[in-house]
Amino acid sequence: MNVRCFDSPEQATAALAGRIADAIRDRPALVLGLPTGRTPISLYAELRRLHAAGALDFSRVSTFNLDEFVGLEASDAGSFRQYMERHLFRGVNLARERIHFLDGAATDPDTECARYENALDAAGGIDLQVLGIGVNGHIGFNEPGDSLISRTHRVTLADTTRRDNAAAFGGDAARVPAEALTIGMGAIMRASAVALVATGPEKASCIERMIRGPVTARLPASFLQLRRHVEVYLDRAAARRL
Ligand code: GLP
């Protein structure tokens, strides 16, 4: 893994924003995989800034978000769709028809997962997959377990994950949906490039295990060791055990 360590979280996300901007300039019709969470908030702010400065054109870019909570309409304030609207989509010139999202309110989640997997295939897979990481080593919502699932699927969220996502639900973990739909490990592993960002001391342990630990379904991000190339953007706090 190609690990880059920066003095501050803002520097790490600004460097990743520069990496994404270069990829879009090289390939204007880039297929970009996107995460949510606290970590990428400053990443998306920097992408909006680059766009506003006239330095970045999203008009031909396609996006696929990693995951969405089950049971939430796209218009729900706690949905990842609304997070993306706030932090990126409203601030850049992405074509609406090229924004791809799992529908957490779909009546048949299995059909919805199959639809998303087909849309990923039709797009030719992901060119650049941007990832965060959960403190338990999840990527997207591929949670630790006895095994991992390759295709887009429905998942029961770990208690720690619901607690970590409570902020968008008035700080109440009990209000965080118990299930989500997520891209599987297959689309992530097949992406042409993967760039993972982690900041803050609470990520130091999972980052150490991701890079130095065994490849195990107990830490889904460890599977990234099997890729030829992964770029890892860290601040000092997240890198302190390396
Ligand atoms: C969320 C998302 C992940 C994200 C992770 C870390 O629940 N499903 O894609 O990477 O958890 O979030 P944060 O950046 O807030 O620590």
mmCIF file of N, CA and C in Angstrom, residues 38-120:
data_model
loop_
_atom_site.group_PDB
_atom_site.id
_atom_site.type_symbol
_atom_site.label_atom_id
_atom_site.label_comp_id
_atom_site.label_asym_id
_atom_site.label_seq_id
_atom_site.Cartn_x
_atom_site.Cartn_y
_atom_site.Cartn_z
ATOM 1 N N ARG A 38 -17.835 11.420 8.540
ATOM 2 C CA ARG A 38 -17.270 12.726 8.938
ATOM 3 C C ARG A 38 -15.983 13.032 8.174
ATOM 4 N N THR A 39 -15.161 12.006 7.961
ATOM 5 C CA THR A 39 -13.836 12.221 7.370
ATOM 6 C C THR A 39 -13.876 12.946 6.024
ATOM 7 N N PRO A 40 -14.770 12.548 5.092
ATOM 8 C CA PRO A 40 -14.723 13.206 3.778
ATOM 9 C C PRO A 40 -15.412 14.565 3.703
ATOM 10 N N ILE A 41 -15.920 15.100 4.801
ATOM 11 C CA ILE A 41 -16.597 16.406 4.735
ATOM 12 C C ILE A 41 -15.640 17.473 4.182
ATOM 13 N N SER A 42 -14.403 17.493 4.688
ATOM 14 C CA SER A 42 -13.451 18.505 4.202
ATOM 15 C C SER A 42 -12.951 18.167 2.788
ATOM 16 N N LEU A 43 -12.977 16.888 2.430
ATOM 17 C CA LEU A 43 -12.648 16.493 1.043
ATOM 18 C C LEU A 43 -13.669 17.096 0.080
ATOM 19 N N TYR A 44 -14.960 16.934 0.420
ATOM 20 C CA TYR A 44 -15.996 17.455 -0.472
ATOM 21 C C TYR A 44 -15.977 18.985 -0.501
ATOM 22 N N ALA A 45 -15.655 19.614 0.636
ATOM 23 C CA ALA A 45 -15.549 21.081 0.655
ATOM 24 C C ALA A 45 -14.469 21.540 -0.321
ATOM 25 N N GLU A 46 -13.356 20.815 -0.349
ATOM 26 C CA GLU A 46 -12.259 21.181 -1.260
ATOM 27 C C GLU A 46 -12.655 20.940 -2.723
ATOM 28 N N LEU A 47 -13.372 19.867 -3.002
ATOM 29 C CA LEU A 47 -13.832 19.625 -4.382
ATOM 30 C C LEU A 47 -14.802 20.726 -4.812
ATOM 31 N N ARG A 48 -15.687 21.163 -3.893
ATOM 32 C CA ARG A 48 -16.607 22.274 -4.224
ATOM 33 C C ARG A 48 -15.810 23.541 -4.509
ATOM 34 N N ARG A 49 -14.779 23.771 -3.683
ATOM 35 C CA ARG A 49 -13.961 24.974 -3.860
ATOM 36 C C ARG A 49 -13.258 24.947 -5.220
ATOM 37 N N LEU A 50 -12.693 23.804 -5.586
ATOM 38 C CA LEU A 50 -12.009 23.696 -6.880
ATOM 39 C C LEU A 50 -12.996 23.942 -8.021
ATOM 40 N N HIS A 51 -14.205 23.407 -7.873
ATOM 41 C CA HIS A 51 -15.215 23.626 -8.917
ATOM 42 C C HIS A 51 -15.589 25.108 -9.009
ATOM 43 N N ALA A 52 -15.817 25.736 -7.850
ATOM 44 C CA ALA A 52 -16.220 27.154 -7.834
ATOM 45 C C ALA A 52 -15.126 28.038 -8.417
ATOM 46 N N ALA A 53 -13.874 27.610 -8.244
ATOM 47 C CA ALA A 53 -12.743 28.382 -8.776
ATOM 48 C C ALA A 53 -12.553 28.145 -10.277
ATOM 49 N N GLY A 54 -13.421 27.314 -10.867
ATOM 50 C CA GLY A 54 -13.325 27.049 -12.310
ATOM 51 C C GLY A 54 -12.270 26.024 -12.656
ATOM 52 N N ALA A 55 -11.757 25.324 -11.628
ATOM 53 C CA ALA A 55 -10.637 24.413 -11.848
ATOM 54 C C ALA A 55 -11.074 22.958 -11.991
ATOM 55 N N LEU A 56 -12.367 22.691 -11.910
ATOM 56 C CA LEU A 56 -12.799 21.293 -11.932
ATOM 57 C C LEU A 56 -14.215 21.167 -12.488
ATOM 58 N N ASP A 57 -14.315 20.387 -13.579
ATOM 59 C CA ASP A 57 -15.588 20.215 -14.295
ATOM 60 C C ASP A 57 -16.101 18.788 -14.074
ATOM 61 N N PHE A 58 -17.252 18.674 -13.430
ATOM 62 C CA PHE A 58 -17.840 17.357 -13.146
ATOM 63 C C PHE A 58 -18.886 16.955 -14.194
ATOM 64 N N SER A 59 -19.027 17.707 -15.284
ATOM 65 C CA SER A 59 -20.195 17.531 -16.153
ATOM 66 C C SER A 59 -20.275 16.150 -16.794
ATOM 67 N N ARG A 60 -19.138 15.477 -16.972
ATOM 68 C CA ARG A 60 -19.179 14.137 -17.601
ATOM 69 C C ARG A 60 -18.885 13.007 -16.609
ATOM 70 N N VAL A 61 -18.633 13.383 -15.339
ATOM 71 C CA VAL A 61 -18.304 12.389 -14.301
ATOM 72 C C VAL A 61 -19.558 11.611 -13.903
ATOM 73 N N SER A 62 -19.400 10.309 -13.640
ATOM 74 C CA SER A 62 -20.464 9.498 -13.030
ATOM 75 C C SER A 62 -20.057 9.167 -11.602
ATOM 76 N N THR A 63 -21.024 9.153 -10.680
ATOM 77 C CA THR A 63 -20.715 8.779 -9.300
ATOM 78 C C THR A 63 -21.575 7.602 -8.858
ATOM 79 N N PHE A 64 -20.975 6.764 -8.036
ATOM 80 C CA PHE A 64 -21.685 5.672 -7.356
ATOM 81 C C PHE A 64 -21.376 5.785 -5.872
ATOM 82 N N ASN A 65 -22.385 6.046 -5.064
ATOM 83 C CA ASN A 65 -22.124 6.031 -3.620
ATOM 84 C C ASN A 65 -22.095 4.598 -3.102
ATOM 85 N N LEU A 66 -21.328 4.426 -2.033
ATOM 86 C CA LEU A 66 -21.093 3.088 -1.505
ATOM 87 C C LEU A 66 -22.324 2.452 -0.889
ATOM 88 N N ASP A 67 -23.136 3.266 -0.191
ATOM 89 C CA ASP A 67 -24.128 2.625 0.679
ATOM 90 C C ASP A 67 -25.258 3.581 1.050
ATOM 91 N N GLU A 68 -26.311 3.011 1.619
ATOM 92 C CA GLU A 68 -27.454 3.803 2.097
ATOM 93 C C GLU A 68 -28.180 3.011 3.188
ATOM 94 N N PHE A 69 -28.789 3.736 4.118
ATOM 95 C CA PHE A 69 -29.557 3.074 5.172
ATOM 96 C C PHE A 69 -30.858 2.501 4.618
ATOM 97 N N VAL A 70 -31.238 1.315 5.118
ATOM 98 C CA VAL A 70 -32.524 0.714 4.746
ATOM 99 C C VAL A 70 -33.646 1.452 5.473
ATOM 100 N N GLY A 71 -34.709 1.737 4.718
ATOM 101 C CA GLY A 71 -35.904 2.330 5.330
ATOM 102 C C GLY A 71 -35.953 3.843 5.241
ATOM 103 N N LEU A 72 -34.881 4.474 4.768
ATOM 104 C CA LEU A 72 -34.891 5.938 4.653
ATOM 105 C C LEU A 72 -35.146 6.362 3.207
ATOM 106 N N GLU A 73 -36.086 7.288 3.051
ATOM 107 C CA GLU A 73 -36.285 7.903 1.736
ATOM 108 C C GLU A 73 -35.061 8.755 1.406
ATOM 109 N N ALA A 74 -34.827 8.972 0.115
ATOM 110 C CA ALA A 74 -33.700 9.822 -0.303
ATOM 111 C C ALA A 74 -33.822 11.226 0.299
ATOM 112 N N SER A 75 -35.055 11.651 0.569
ATOM 113 C CA SER A 75 -35.281 13.002 1.105
ATOM 114 C C SER A 75 -35.100 13.082 2.620
ATOM 115 N N ASP A 76 -34.914 11.947 3.304
ATOM 116 C CA ASP A 76 -34.760 11.942 4.758
ATOM 117 C C ASP A 76 -33.443 12.628 5.144
ATOM 118 N N ALA A 77 -33.511 13.512 6.143
ATOM 119 C CA ALA A 77 -32.323 14.291 6.528
ATOM 120 C C ALA A 77 -31.161 13.403 6.964
ATOM 121 N N GLY A 78 -31.458 12.187 7.463
ATOM 122 C CA GLY A 78 -30.392 11.295 7.930
ATOM 123 C C GLY A 78 -29.818 10.413 6.834
ATOM 124 N N SER A 79 -30.406 10.477 5.630
ATOM 125 C CA SER A 79 -29.944 9.581 4.561
ATOM 126 C C SER A 79 -28.582 10.031 4.037
ATOM 127 N N PHE A 80 -27.841 9.060 3.515
ATOM 128 C CA PHE A 80 -26.553 9.396 2.897
ATOM 129 C C PHE A 80 -26.767 10.240 1.634
ATOM 130 N N ARG A 81 -27.925 10.031 0.974
ATOM 131 C CA ARG A 81 -28.225 10.850 -0.203
ATOM 132 C C ARG A 81 -28.267 12.335 0.181
ATOM 133 N N GLN A 82 -28.924 12.646 1.330
ATOM 134 C CA GLN A 82 -28.986 14.051 1.745
ATOM 135 C C GLN A 82 -27.614 14.565 2.163
ATOM 136 N N TYR A 83 -26.835 13.714 2.810
ATOM 137 C CA TYR A 83 -25.444 14.076 3.139
ATOM 138 C C TYR A 83 -24.708 14.486 1.857
ATOM 139 N N MET A 84 -24.837 13.671 0.813
ATOM 140 C CA MET A 84 -24.112 13.961 -0.435
ATOM 141 C C MET A 84 -24.647 15.212 -1.108
ATOM 142 N N GLU A 85 -25.972 15.440 -1.036
ATOM 143 C CA GLU A 85 -26.544 16.666 -1.599
ATOM 144 C C GLU A 85 -25.917 17.878 -0.916
ATOM 145 N N ARG A 86 -25.882 17.829 0.427
ATOM 146 C CA ARG A 86 -25.343 18.961 1.207
ATOM 147 C C ARG A 86 -23.866 19.193 0.920
ATOM 148 N N HIS A 87 -23.087 18.103 0.948
ATOM 149 C CA HIS A 87 -21.635 18.272 0.948
ATOM 150 C C HIS A 87 -21.009 18.321 -0.444
ATOM 151 N N LEU A 88 -21.682 17.719 -1.446
ATOM 152 C CA LEU A 88 -21.063 17.732 -2.779
ATOM 153 C C LEU A 88 -22.034 18.073 -3.904
ATOM 154 N N PHE A 89 -23.111 17.316 -4.031
ATOM 155 C CA PHE A 89 -23.904 17.364 -5.265
ATOM 156 C C PHE A 89 -24.427 18.767 -5.576
ATOM 157 N N ARG A 90 -24.908 19.493 -4.538
ATOM 158 C CA ARG A 90 -25.462 20.827 -4.806
ATOM 159 C C ARG A 90 -24.380 21.842 -5.170
ATOM 160 N N GLY A 91 -23.132 21.502 -4.858
ATOM 161 C CA GLY A 91 -22.069 22.487 -5.049
ATOM 162 C C GLY A 91 -21.232 22.282 -6.300
ATOM 163 N N VAL A 92 -21.546 21.244 -7.098
ATOM 164 C CA VAL A 92 -20.767 20.991 -8.312
ATOM 165 C C VAL A 92 -21.712 20.723 -9.480
ATOM 166 N N ASN A 93 -21.163 20.616 -10.685
ATOM 167 C CA ASN A 93 -22.002 20.484 -11.878
ATOM 168 C C ASN A 93 -22.114 19.037 -12.364
ATOM 169 N N LEU A 94 -22.343 18.107 -11.408
ATOM 170 C CA LEU A 94 -22.619 16.721 -11.811
ATOM 171 C C LEU A 94 -23.961 16.668 -12.534
ATOM 172 N N ALA A 95 -24.035 15.852 -13.604
ATOM 173 C CA ALA A 95 -25.326 15.646 -14.279
ATOM 174 C C ALA A 95 -26.150 14.704 -13.400
ATOM 175 N N ARG A 96 -27.380 15.096 -13.108
ATOM 176 C CA ARG A 96 -28.228 14.306 -12.191
ATOM 177 C C ARG A 96 -28.324 12.842 -12.623
ATOM 178 N N GLU A 97 -28.415 12.625 -13.945
ATOM 179 C CA GLU A 97 -28.611 11.243 -14.410
ATOM 180 C C GLU A 97 -27.349 10.395 -14.253
ATOM 181 N N ARG A 98 -26.230 11.039 -13.929
ATOM 182 C CA ARG A 98 -25.005 10.259 -13.725
ATOM 183 C C ARG A 98 -24.676 10.077 -12.237
ATOM 184 N N ILE A 99 -25.591 10.536 -11.360
ATOM 185 C CA ILE A 99 -25.440 10.271 -9.918
ATOM 186 C C ILE A 99 -26.174 8.959 -9.615
ATOM 187 N N HIS A 100 -25.445 7.974 -9.110
ATOM 188 C CA HIS A 100 -26.050 6.667 -8.810
ATOM 189 C C HIS A 100 -26.080 6.449 -7.300
ATOM 190 N N PHE A 101 -27.247 6.017 -6.815
ATOM 191 C CA PHE A 101 -27.426 5.832 -5.375
ATOM 192 C C PHE A 101 -28.290 4.623 -5.118
ATOM 193 N N LEU A 102 -27.982 3.877 -4.087
ATOM 194 C CA LEU A 102 -28.887 2.825 -3.630
ATOM 195 C C LEU A 102 -30.110 3.479 -3.003
ATOM 196 N N ASP A 103 -31.300 2.891 -3.288
ATOM 197 C CA ASP A 103 -32.546 3.412 -2.732
ATOM 198 C C ASP A 103 -32.873 2.623 -1.467
ATOM 199 N N GLY A 104 -32.634 3.242 -0.322
ATOM 200 C CA GLY A 104 -32.865 2.566 0.958
ATOM 201 C C GLY A 104 -34.329 2.285 1.226
ATOM 202 N N ALA A 105 -35.213 2.982 0.529
ATOM 203 C CA ALA A 105 -36.654 2.813 0.743
ATOM 204 C C ALA A 105 -37.272 1.845 -0.262
ATOM 205 N N ALA A 106 -36.439 1.200 -1.078
ATOM 206 C CA ALA A 106 -36.972 0.270 -2.086
ATOM 207 C C ALA A 106 -37.796 -0.823 -1.410
ATOM 208 N N THR A 107 -38.945 -1.172 -2.008
ATOM 209 C CA THR A 107 -39.798 -2.189 -1.380
ATOM 210 C C THR A 107 -39.135 -3.563 -1.421
ATOM 211 N N ASP A 108 -38.350 -3.814 -2.467
ATOM 212 C CA ASP A 108 -37.649 -5.100 -2.550
ATOM 213 C C ASP A 108 -36.131 -4.846 -2.568
ATOM 214 N N PRO A 109 -35.489 -4.909 -1.403
ATOM 215 C CA PRO A 109 -34.053 -4.594 -1.334
ATOM 216 C C PRO A 109 -33.199 -5.488 -2.232
ATOM 217 N N ASP A 110 -33.580 -6.754 -2.384
ATOM 218 C CA ASP A 110 -32.762 -7.649 -3.222
ATOM 219 C C ASP A 110 -32.756 -7.189 -4.679
ATOM 220 N N THR A 111 -33.948 -6.794 -5.155
ATOM 221 C CA THR A 111 -34.044 -6.287 -6.528
ATOM 222 C C THR A 111 -33.253 -4.998 -6.664
ATOM 223 N N GLU A 112 -33.323 -4.155 -5.631
ATOM 224 C CA GLU A 112 -32.589 -2.891 -5.648
ATOM 225 C C GLU A 112 -31.070 -3.139 -5.699
ATOM 226 N N CYS A 113 -30.611 -4.107 -4.930
ATOM 227 C CA CYS A 113 -29.168 -4.428 -4.955
ATOM 228 C C CYS A 113 -28.753 -4.946 -6.332
ATOM 229 N N ALA A 114 -29.608 -5.773 -6.943
ATOM 230 C CA ALA A 114 -29.301 -6.301 -8.283
ATOM 231 C C ALA A 114 -29.275 -5.161 -9.299
ATOM 232 N N ARG A 115 -30.224 -4.220 -9.163
ATOM 233 C CA ARG A 115 -30.246 -3.057 -10.072
ATOM 234 C C ARG A 115 -28.930 -2.291 -9.979
ATOM 235 N N TYR A 116 -28.443 -2.080 -8.753
ATOM 236 C CA TYR A 116 -27.218 -1.290 -8.559
ATOM 237 C C TYR A 116 -26.014 -2.028 -9.129
ATOM 238 N N GLU A 117 -25.958 -3.320 -8.880
ATOM 239 C CA GLU A 117 -24.852 -4.135 -9.401
ATOM 240 C C GLU A 117 -24.833 -4.068 -10.941
ATOM 241 N N ASN A 118 -26.021 -4.128 -11.548
ATOM 242 C CA ASN A 118 -26.117 -4.024 -13.016
ATOM 243 C C ASN A 118 -25.665 -2.654 -13.495
ATOM 244 N N ALA A 119 -26.047 -1.601 -12.747
ATOM 245 C CA ALA A 119 -25.644 -0.239 -13.135
ATOM 246 C C ALA A 119 -24.125 -0.093 -13.049
ATOM 247 N N LEU A 120 -23.525 -0.704 -12.019
ATOM 248 C CA LEU A 120 -22.059 -0.694 -11.911
ATOM 249 C C LEU A 120 -21.427 -1.389 -13.112
#
